[in-house]
CSV table of C-alpha atoms and ligand atoms in Angstrom, one decimal:
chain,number,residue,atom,x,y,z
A,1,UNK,CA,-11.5,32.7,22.3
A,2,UNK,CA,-10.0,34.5,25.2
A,3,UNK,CA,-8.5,32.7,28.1
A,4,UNK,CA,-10.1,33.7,31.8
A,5,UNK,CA,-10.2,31.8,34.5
A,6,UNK,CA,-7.7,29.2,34.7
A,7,UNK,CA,-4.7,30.1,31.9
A,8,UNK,CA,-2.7,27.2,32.5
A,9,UNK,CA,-0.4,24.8,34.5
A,10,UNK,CA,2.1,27.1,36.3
A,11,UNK,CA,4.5,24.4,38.0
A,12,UNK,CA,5.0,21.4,40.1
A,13,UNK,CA,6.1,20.1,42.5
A,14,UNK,CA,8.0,16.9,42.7
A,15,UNK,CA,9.9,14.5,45.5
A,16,UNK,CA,12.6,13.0,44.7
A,17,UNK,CA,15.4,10.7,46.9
A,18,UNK,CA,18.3,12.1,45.8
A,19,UNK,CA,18.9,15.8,45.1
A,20,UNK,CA,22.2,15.5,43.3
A,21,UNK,CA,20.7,12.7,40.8
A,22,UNK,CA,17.7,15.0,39.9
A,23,UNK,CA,19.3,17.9,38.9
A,24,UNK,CA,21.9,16.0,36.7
A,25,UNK,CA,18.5,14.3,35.1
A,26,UNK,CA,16.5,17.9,35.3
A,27,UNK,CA,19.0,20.4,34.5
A,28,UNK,CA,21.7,18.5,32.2
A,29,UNK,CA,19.5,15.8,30.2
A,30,UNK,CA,16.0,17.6,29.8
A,31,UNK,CA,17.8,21.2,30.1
A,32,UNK,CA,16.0,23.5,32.2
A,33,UNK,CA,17.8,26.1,33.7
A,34,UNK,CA,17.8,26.1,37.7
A,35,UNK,CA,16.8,29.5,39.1
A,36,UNK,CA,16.9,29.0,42.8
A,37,UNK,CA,17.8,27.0,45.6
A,38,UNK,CA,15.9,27.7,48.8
A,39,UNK,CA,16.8,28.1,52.9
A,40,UNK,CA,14.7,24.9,52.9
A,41,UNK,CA,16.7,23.1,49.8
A,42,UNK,CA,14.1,22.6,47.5
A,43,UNK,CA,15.6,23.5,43.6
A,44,UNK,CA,13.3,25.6,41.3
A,45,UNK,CA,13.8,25.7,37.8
A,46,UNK,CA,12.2,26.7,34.6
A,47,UNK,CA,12.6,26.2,30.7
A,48,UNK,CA,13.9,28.5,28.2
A,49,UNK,CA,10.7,29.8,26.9
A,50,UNK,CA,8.9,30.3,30.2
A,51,UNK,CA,7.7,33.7,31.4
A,52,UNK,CA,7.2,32.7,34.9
A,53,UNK,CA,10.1,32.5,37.4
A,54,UNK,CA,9.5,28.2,37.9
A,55,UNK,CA,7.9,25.7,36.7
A,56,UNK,CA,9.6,22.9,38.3
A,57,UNK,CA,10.2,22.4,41.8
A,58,UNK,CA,12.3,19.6,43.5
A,59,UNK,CA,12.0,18.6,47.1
A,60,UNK,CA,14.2,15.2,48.4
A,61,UNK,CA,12.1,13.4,50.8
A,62,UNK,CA,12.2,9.8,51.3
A,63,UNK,CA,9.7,8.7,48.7
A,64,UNK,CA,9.0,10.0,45.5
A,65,UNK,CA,5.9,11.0,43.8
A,66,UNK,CA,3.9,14.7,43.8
A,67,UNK,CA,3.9,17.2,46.2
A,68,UNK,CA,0.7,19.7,44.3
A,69,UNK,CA,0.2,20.8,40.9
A,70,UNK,CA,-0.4,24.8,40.4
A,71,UNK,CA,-2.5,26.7,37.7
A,72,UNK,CA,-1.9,30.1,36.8
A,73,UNK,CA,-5.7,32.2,37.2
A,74,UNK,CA,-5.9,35.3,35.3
A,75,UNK,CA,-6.3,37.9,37.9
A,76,UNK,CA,-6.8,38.2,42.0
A,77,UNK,CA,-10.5,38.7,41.3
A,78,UNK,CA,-10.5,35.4,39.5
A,79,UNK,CA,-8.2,33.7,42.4
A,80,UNK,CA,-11.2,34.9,44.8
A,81,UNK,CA,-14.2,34.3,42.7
A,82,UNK,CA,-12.6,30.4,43.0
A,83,UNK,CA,-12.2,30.5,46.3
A,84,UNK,CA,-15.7,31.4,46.8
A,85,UNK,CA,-16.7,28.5,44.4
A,86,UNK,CA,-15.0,25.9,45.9
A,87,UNK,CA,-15.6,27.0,49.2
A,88,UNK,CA,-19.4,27.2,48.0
A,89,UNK,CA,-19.1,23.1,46.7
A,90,UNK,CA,-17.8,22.2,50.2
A,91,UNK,CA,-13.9,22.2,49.6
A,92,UNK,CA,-11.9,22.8,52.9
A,93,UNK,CA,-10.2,26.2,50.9
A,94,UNK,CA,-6.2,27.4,52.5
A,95,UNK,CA,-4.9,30.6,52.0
A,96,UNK,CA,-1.1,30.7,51.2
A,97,UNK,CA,0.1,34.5,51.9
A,98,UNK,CA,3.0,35.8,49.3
A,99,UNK,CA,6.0,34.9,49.6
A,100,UNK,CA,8.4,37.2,48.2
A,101,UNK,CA,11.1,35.2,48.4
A,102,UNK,CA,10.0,32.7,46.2
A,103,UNK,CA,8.8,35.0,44.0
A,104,UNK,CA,5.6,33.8,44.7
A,105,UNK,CA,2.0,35.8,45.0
A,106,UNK,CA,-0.7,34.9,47.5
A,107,UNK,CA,-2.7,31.1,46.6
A,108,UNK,CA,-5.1,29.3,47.7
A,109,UNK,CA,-4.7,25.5,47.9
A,110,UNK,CA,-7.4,22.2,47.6
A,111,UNK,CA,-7.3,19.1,47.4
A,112,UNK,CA,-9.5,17.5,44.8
A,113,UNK,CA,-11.1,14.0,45.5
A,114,UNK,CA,-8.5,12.2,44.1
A,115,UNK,CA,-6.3,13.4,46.8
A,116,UNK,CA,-4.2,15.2,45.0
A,117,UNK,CA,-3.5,19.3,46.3
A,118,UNK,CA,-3.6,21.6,43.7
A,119,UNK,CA,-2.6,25.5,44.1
A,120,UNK,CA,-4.4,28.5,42.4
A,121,UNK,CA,-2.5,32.0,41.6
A,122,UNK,CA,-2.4,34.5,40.1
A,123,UNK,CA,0.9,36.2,40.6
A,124,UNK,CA,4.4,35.0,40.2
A,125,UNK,CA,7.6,36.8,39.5
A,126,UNK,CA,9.0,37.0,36.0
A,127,UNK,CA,12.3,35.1,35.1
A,128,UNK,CA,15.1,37.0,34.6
A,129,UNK,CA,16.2,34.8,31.7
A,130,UNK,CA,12.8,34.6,30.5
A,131,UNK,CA,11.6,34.7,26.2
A,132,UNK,CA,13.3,37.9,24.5
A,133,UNK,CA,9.7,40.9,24.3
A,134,UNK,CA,12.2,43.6,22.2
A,135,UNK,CA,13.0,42.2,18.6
A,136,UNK,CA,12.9,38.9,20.1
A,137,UNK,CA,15.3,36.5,19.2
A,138,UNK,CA,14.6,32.7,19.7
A,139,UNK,CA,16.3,32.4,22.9
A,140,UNK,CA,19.3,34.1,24.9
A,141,UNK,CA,21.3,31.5,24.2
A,142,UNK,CA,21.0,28.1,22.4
A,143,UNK,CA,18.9,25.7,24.6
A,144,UNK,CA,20.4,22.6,26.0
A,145,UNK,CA,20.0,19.0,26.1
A,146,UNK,CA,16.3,18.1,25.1
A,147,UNK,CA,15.7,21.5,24.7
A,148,UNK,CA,12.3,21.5,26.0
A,149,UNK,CA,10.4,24.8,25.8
A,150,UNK,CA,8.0,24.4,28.9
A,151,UNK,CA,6.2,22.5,31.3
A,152,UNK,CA,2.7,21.1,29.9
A,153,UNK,CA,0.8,19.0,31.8
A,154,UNK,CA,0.4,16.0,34.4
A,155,UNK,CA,-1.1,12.9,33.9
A,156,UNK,CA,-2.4,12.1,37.7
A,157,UNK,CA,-3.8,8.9,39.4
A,158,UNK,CA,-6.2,8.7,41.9
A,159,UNK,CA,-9.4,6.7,43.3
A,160,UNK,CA,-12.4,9.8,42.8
A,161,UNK,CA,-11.4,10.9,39.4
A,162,UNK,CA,-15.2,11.4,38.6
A,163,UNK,CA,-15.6,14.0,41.4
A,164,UNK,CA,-12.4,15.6,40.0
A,165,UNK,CA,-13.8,15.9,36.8
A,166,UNK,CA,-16.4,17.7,37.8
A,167,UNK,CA,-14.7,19.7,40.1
A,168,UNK,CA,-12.2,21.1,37.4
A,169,UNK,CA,-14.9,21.3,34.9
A,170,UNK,CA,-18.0,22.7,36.8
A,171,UNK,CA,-15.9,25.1,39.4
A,172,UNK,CA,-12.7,25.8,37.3
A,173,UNK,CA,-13.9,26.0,33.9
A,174,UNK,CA,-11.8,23.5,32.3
A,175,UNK,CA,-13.4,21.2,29.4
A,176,UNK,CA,-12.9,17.7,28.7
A,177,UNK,CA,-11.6,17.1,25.6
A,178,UNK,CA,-11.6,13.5,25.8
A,179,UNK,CA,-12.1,10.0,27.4
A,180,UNK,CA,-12.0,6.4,27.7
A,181,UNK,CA,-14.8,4.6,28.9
A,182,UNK,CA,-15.7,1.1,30.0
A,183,UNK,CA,-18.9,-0.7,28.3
A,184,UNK,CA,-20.5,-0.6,31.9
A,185,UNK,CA,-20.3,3.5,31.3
A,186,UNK,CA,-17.6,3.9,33.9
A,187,UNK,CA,-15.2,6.7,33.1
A,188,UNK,CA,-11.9,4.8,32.9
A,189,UNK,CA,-9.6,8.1,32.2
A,190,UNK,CA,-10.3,11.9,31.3
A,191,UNK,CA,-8.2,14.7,29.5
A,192,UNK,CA,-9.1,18.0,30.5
A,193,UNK,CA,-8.0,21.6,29.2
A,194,UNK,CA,-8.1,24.8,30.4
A,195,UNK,CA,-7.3,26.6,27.0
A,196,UNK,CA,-6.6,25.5,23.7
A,197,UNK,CA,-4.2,22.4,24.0
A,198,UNK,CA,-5.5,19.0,23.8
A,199,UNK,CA,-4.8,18.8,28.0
A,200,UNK,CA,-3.8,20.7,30.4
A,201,UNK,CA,-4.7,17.3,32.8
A,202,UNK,CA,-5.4,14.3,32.6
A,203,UNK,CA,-6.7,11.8,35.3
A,204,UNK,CA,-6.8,7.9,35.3
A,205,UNK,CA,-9.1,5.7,37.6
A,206,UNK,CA,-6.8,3.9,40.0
A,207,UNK,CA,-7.1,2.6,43.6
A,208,UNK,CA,-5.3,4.9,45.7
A,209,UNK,CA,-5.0,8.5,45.7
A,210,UNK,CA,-2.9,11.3,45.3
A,211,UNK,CA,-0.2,9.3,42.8
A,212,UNK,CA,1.7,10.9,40.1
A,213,UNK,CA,1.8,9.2,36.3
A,214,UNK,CA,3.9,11.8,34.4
A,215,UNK,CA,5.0,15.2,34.3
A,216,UNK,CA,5.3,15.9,30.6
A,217,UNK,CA,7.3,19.1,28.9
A,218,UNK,CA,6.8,20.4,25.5
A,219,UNK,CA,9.0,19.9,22.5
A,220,UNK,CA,9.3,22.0,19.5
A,221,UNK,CA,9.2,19.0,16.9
A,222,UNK,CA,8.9,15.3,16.1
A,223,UNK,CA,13.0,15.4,15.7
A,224,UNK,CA,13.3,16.7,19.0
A,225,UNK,CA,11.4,13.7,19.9
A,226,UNK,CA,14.4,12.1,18.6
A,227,UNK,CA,17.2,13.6,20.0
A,228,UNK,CA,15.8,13.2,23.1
A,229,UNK,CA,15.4,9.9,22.5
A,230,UNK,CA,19.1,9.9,21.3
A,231,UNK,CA,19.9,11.3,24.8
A,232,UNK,CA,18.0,8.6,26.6
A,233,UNK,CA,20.3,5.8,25.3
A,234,UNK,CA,23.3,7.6,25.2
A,235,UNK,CA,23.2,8.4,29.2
A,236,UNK,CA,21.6,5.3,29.5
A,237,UNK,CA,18.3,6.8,30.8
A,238,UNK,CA,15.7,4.7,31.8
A,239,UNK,CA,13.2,4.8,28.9
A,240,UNK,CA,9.4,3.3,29.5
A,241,UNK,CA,8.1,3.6,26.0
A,242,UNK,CA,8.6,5.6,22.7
A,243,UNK,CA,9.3,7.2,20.3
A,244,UNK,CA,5.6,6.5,19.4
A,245,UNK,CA,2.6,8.8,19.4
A,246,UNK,CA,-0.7,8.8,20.9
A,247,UNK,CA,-4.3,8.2,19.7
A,248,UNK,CA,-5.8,10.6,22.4
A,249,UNK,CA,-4.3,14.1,21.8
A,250,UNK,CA,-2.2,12.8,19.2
A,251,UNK,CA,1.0,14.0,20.9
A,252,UNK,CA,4.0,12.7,19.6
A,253,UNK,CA,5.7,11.4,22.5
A,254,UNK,CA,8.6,9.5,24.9
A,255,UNK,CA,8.1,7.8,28.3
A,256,UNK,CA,11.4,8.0,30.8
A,257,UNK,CA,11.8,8.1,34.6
A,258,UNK,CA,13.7,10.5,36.4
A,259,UNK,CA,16.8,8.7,38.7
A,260,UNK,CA,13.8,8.5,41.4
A,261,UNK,CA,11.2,6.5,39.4
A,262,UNK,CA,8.9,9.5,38.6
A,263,UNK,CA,7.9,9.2,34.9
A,264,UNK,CA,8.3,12.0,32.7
A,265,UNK,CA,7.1,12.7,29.1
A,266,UNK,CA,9.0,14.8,26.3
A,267,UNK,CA,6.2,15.2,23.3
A,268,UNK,CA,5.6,17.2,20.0
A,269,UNK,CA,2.4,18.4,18.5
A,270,UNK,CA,-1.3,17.4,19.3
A,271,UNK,CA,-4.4,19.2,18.4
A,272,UNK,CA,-5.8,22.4,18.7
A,273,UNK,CA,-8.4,22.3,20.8
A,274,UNK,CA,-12.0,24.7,20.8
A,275,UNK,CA,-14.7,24.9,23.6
A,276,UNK,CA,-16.7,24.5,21.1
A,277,UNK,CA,-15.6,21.1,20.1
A,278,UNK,CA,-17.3,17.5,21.2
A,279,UNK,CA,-15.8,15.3,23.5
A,280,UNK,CA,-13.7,12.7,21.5
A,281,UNK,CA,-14.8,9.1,23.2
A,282,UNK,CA,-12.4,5.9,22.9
A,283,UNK,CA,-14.1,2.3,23.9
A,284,UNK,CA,-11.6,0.2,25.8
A,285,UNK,CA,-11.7,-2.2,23.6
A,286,UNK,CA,-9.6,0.6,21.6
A,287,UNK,CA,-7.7,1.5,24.2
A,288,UNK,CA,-4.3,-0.3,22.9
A,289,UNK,CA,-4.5,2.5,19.7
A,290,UNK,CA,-6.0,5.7,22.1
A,291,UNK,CA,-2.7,5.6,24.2
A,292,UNK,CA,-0.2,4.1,21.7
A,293,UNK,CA,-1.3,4.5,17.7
A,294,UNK,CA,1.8,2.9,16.6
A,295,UNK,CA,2.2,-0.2,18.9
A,296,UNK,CA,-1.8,-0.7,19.3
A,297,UNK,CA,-1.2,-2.8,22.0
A,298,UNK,CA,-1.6,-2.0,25.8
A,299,UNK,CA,1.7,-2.0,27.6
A,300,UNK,CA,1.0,-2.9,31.2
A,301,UNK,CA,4.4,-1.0,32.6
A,302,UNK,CA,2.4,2.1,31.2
A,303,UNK,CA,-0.6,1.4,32.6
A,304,UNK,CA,0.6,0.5,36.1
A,305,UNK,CA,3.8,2.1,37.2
A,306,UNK,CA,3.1,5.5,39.6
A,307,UNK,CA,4.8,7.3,41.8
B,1,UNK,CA,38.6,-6.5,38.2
B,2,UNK,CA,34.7,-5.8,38.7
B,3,UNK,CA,33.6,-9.0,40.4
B,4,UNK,CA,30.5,-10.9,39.3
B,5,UNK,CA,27.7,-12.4,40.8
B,6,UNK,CA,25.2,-15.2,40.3
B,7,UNK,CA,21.7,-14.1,41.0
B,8,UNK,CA,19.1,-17.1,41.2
B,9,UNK,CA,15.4,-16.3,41.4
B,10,UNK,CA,13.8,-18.6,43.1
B,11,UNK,CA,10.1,-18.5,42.2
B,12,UNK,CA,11.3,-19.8,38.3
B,13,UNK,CA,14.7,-20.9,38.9
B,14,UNK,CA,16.2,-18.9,36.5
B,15,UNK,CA,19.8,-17.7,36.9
B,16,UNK,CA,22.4,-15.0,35.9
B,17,UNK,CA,25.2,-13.3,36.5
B,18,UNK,CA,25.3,-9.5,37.7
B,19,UNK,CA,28.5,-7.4,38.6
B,20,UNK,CA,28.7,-6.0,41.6
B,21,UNK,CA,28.0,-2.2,40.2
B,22,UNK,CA,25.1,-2.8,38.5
B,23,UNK,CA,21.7,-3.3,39.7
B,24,UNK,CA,20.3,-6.6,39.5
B,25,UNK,CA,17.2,-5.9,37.8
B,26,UNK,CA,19.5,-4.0,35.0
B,27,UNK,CA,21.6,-6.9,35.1
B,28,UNK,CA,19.0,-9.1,34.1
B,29,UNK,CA,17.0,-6.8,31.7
B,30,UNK,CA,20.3,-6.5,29.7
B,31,UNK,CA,20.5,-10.3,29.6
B,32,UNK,CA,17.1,-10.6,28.2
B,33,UNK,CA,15.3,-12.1,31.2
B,34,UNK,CA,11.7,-10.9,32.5
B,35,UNK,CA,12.1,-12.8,36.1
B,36,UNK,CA,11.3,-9.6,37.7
B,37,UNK,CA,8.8,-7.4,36.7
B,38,UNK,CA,10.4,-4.2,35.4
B,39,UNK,CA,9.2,-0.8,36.4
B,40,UNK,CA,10.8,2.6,36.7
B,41,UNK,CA,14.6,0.6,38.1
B,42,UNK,CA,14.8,4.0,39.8
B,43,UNK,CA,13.6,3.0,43.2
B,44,UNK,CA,10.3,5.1,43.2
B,45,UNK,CA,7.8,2.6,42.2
B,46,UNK,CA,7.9,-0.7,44.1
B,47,UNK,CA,7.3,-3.3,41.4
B,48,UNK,CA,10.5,-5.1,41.6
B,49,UNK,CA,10.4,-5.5,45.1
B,50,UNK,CA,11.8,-8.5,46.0
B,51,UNK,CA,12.8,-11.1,49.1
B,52,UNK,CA,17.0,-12.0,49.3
B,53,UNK,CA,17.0,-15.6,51.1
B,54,UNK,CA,20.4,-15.5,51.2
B,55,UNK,CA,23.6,-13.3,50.0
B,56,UNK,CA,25.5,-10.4,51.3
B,57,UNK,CA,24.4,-7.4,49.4
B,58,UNK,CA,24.0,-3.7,49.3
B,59,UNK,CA,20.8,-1.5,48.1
B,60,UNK,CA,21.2,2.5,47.0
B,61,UNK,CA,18.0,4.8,47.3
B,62,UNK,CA,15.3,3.4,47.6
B,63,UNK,CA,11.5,4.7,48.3
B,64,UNK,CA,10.3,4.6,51.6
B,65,UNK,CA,6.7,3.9,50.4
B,66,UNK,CA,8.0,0.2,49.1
B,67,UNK,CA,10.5,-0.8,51.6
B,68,UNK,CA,10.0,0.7,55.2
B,69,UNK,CA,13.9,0.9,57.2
B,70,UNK,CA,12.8,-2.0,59.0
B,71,UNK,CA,11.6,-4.3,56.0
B,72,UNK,CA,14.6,-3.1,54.7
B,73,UNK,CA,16.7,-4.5,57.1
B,74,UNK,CA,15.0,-8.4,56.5
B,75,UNK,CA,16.1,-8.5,53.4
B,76,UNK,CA,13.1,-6.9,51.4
B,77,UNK,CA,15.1,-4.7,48.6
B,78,UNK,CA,13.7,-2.8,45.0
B,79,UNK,CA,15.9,-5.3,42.1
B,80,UNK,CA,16.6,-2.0,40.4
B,81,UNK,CA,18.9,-0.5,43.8
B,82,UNK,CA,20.2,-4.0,44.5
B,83,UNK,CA,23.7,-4.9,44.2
B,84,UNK,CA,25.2,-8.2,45.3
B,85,UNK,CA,28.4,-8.6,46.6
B,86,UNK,CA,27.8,-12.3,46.7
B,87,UNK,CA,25.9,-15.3,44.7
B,88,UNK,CA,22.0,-14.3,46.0
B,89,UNK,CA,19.1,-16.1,45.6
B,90,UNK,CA,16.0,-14.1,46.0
B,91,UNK,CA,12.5,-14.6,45.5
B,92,UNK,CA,9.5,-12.4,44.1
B,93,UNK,CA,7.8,-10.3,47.1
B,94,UNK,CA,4.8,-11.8,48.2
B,95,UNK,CA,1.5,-9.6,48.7
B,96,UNK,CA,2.3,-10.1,52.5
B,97,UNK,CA,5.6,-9.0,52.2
B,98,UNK,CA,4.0,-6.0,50.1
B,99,UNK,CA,1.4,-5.7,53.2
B,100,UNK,CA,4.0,-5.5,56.2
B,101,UNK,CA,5.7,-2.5,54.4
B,102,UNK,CA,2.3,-0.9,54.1
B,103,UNK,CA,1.1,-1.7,57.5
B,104,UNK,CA,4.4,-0.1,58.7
B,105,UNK,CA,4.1,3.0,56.6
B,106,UNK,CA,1.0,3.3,58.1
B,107,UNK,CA,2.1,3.0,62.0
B,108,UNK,CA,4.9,5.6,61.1
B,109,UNK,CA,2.0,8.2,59.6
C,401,FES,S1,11.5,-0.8,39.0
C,401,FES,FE1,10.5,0.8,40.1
C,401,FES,S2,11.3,0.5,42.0
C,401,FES,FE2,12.5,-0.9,40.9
């Protein structure tokens, strides 16, 4: 199939209290590379086998949690064909001009009825250090820490996450892959892709809105799974759950917070996903083997702990 | 010498000790306790908020959403950036004293 639309998740953008503290967590334990620090302070930074010229941002602010999340379109005529749509659905649409600086291309911004703001572009300035195109080698130079190759996905809470469904999969072309729902038919959480990976987002009902579950990176294997689990303990990192996988996507994962209480995920593997596929369904009496096929139990600090 | 601390908890009674470096919701997770609920103990997601009756004691970051300045300052403190520099005894945060930080979020928005 070939991608249009919506490619994928470009970057993030996260709060955090202390500046100093995320970028030892960011930069020396996960291992992305920082690539710019602003007039206004906030830290970009990327991982080694990004294109783009960010995928992380940091902003400290006095509480944590998410700033927006941004997707990468294919072209400007696709940035403007979804302006029109979700201008055409009622969605109060802001246009962001370019900001060279930054290295960034004009957006548009929404936020979706979970309260969440999301950002749509299409241009972004390559990385100097980005992947090798001439007789590429792996990498430049040996990746660090948990030598994660790229950002991958959020997991996001938030009251309205049936009118955020349907926004991303009516006006942004996303499917959903899969989903857990309560015997009374109520969608209790939905995994969304934009591609060909099991998620690109996911959303989980909760009361309030706009709150951040995890930002998750990409790992090459199952043993990187363990040595970032090997880094974990030996800073002392604060670990929520794992090494375990997951029933839904099947990821091979870990659960830690960054030194401001935003979770993070490292994972490995998952399924290929086809637009052709059916949605995969989990009852929640299931629900302990959907998010954790090793434990099979529900683990309530997973379930309940945002920023 | 790092001095060392006892930390009651009111609510169950139960008691430990905590040096004065280390947070006391660390403190008692390495003992094995589960007094305090245990959530990020990185100061970002409010579940270990807690009451200090009494003690003298310091706090490190701490997100605004879960303990305004002012709650703060009447002894409302996240376990995880708590650090004693006397015995405490604290108690579990009520839903009002979850409330009150809310309410003053929300006058400060
Ligand atoms: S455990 Fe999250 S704020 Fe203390």
């Amino acid at each position: 199939m070939a991608i249009s639309g919506v490619l994928r998740p470009g970057y993030v953008q996260l709060r955090v209290l202390d500046m100093e503290a995320a970028l030892v967590h960011y930069r020396d334990r996960i291992g992305l590379d920082v690539v710019q620090t602003d007039d206004e302070g906030l830290v970009y930074l990327k991982a080694y086998d990004e294109f783009d010229h960010h995928s992380i941002v940091l902003r400290e602010a006095p509480e944590a949690g998410i700033d927006f999340m941004a997707f990468k379109v294919a072209s400007e005529e696709a940035l403007d064909e979804f302006a029109r749509r979700l201008r055409g659905a009622g969605c109060t649409v802001e246009e962001i001009a370019p900001d060279d600086k930054r290295h960034l291309g004009r957006r548009i911004a929404f936020t979706a009825p979970t309260g969440h703001r999301f950002e749509l572009f299409a241009t972004i300035g390559r990385a100097d250090l980005g992947p090798m195109v001439d007789n590429p080698e792996l990498w430049h130079t040996e990746p660090r820490a948990m030598r994660v190759q790229r950002f991958d996905h959020c997991l996001l809470y938030g009251d309205d996450i049936d009118g955020a469904i349907d926004l991303f999969s009516k006006l942004l072309g996303f499917s959903l892959t899969e989903r857990v729902v309560a015997p009374d038919g109520t969608v209790i959480a939905a995994f969304l892709s934009c591609g060909m990976k099991a998620h690109d987002i996911a959303l989980v009902r909760h009361d309030e809105k706009g709150k951040l579950h995890h930002v998750s990176f990409l790992l090459e294997s199952w043993n990187d799974v363990g040595h970032a689990a090997d880094i974990m303990s030996r800073y002392n990192m604060s670990i929520d759950i794992g090494p375990t996988r997951h029933g839904i996507t099947r990821g091979q994962t870990i659960y830690f917070f960054d030194p401001s209480g935003n979770r993070n995920e490292v994972f490995a593997g998952g399924y290929t996903f086809y637009p052709d596929h059916p949605v995969r369904t989990w009852s929640t009496d299931e629900v302990g083997k959907a998010i954790f096929y090793y434990e099979r139990a529900l683990n309530d600090r997973f379930m309940t702990v945002v920023t | 010498m790092v001095a060392r601390y006892i930390i009651e908890i009111e609510d169950c009674g139960r008691r430990f000790p905590c040096p004065e470096d280390e947070g006391v919701l660390q403190a008692m997770e390495r003992q094995g306790w589960q007094a305090i609920p245990v959530g990020c103990r990185n100061g970002g997601c409010g579940r270990c908020l807690i009451r200090v009756i009494c003690g003298a004691f310091r706090t490190g970051l701490m997100s605004r959403r879960h303990v305004s300045e002012g709650q703060g300052a009447q002894g409302l403190a996240l376990a995880c950036r708590l650090y004693p520099q006397s015995d405490l005894t604290v108690r579990l945060a009520t839903p009002h004293d979850r409330a009150a930080t809310e309410n003053e979020n929300a006058r400060g928005a």
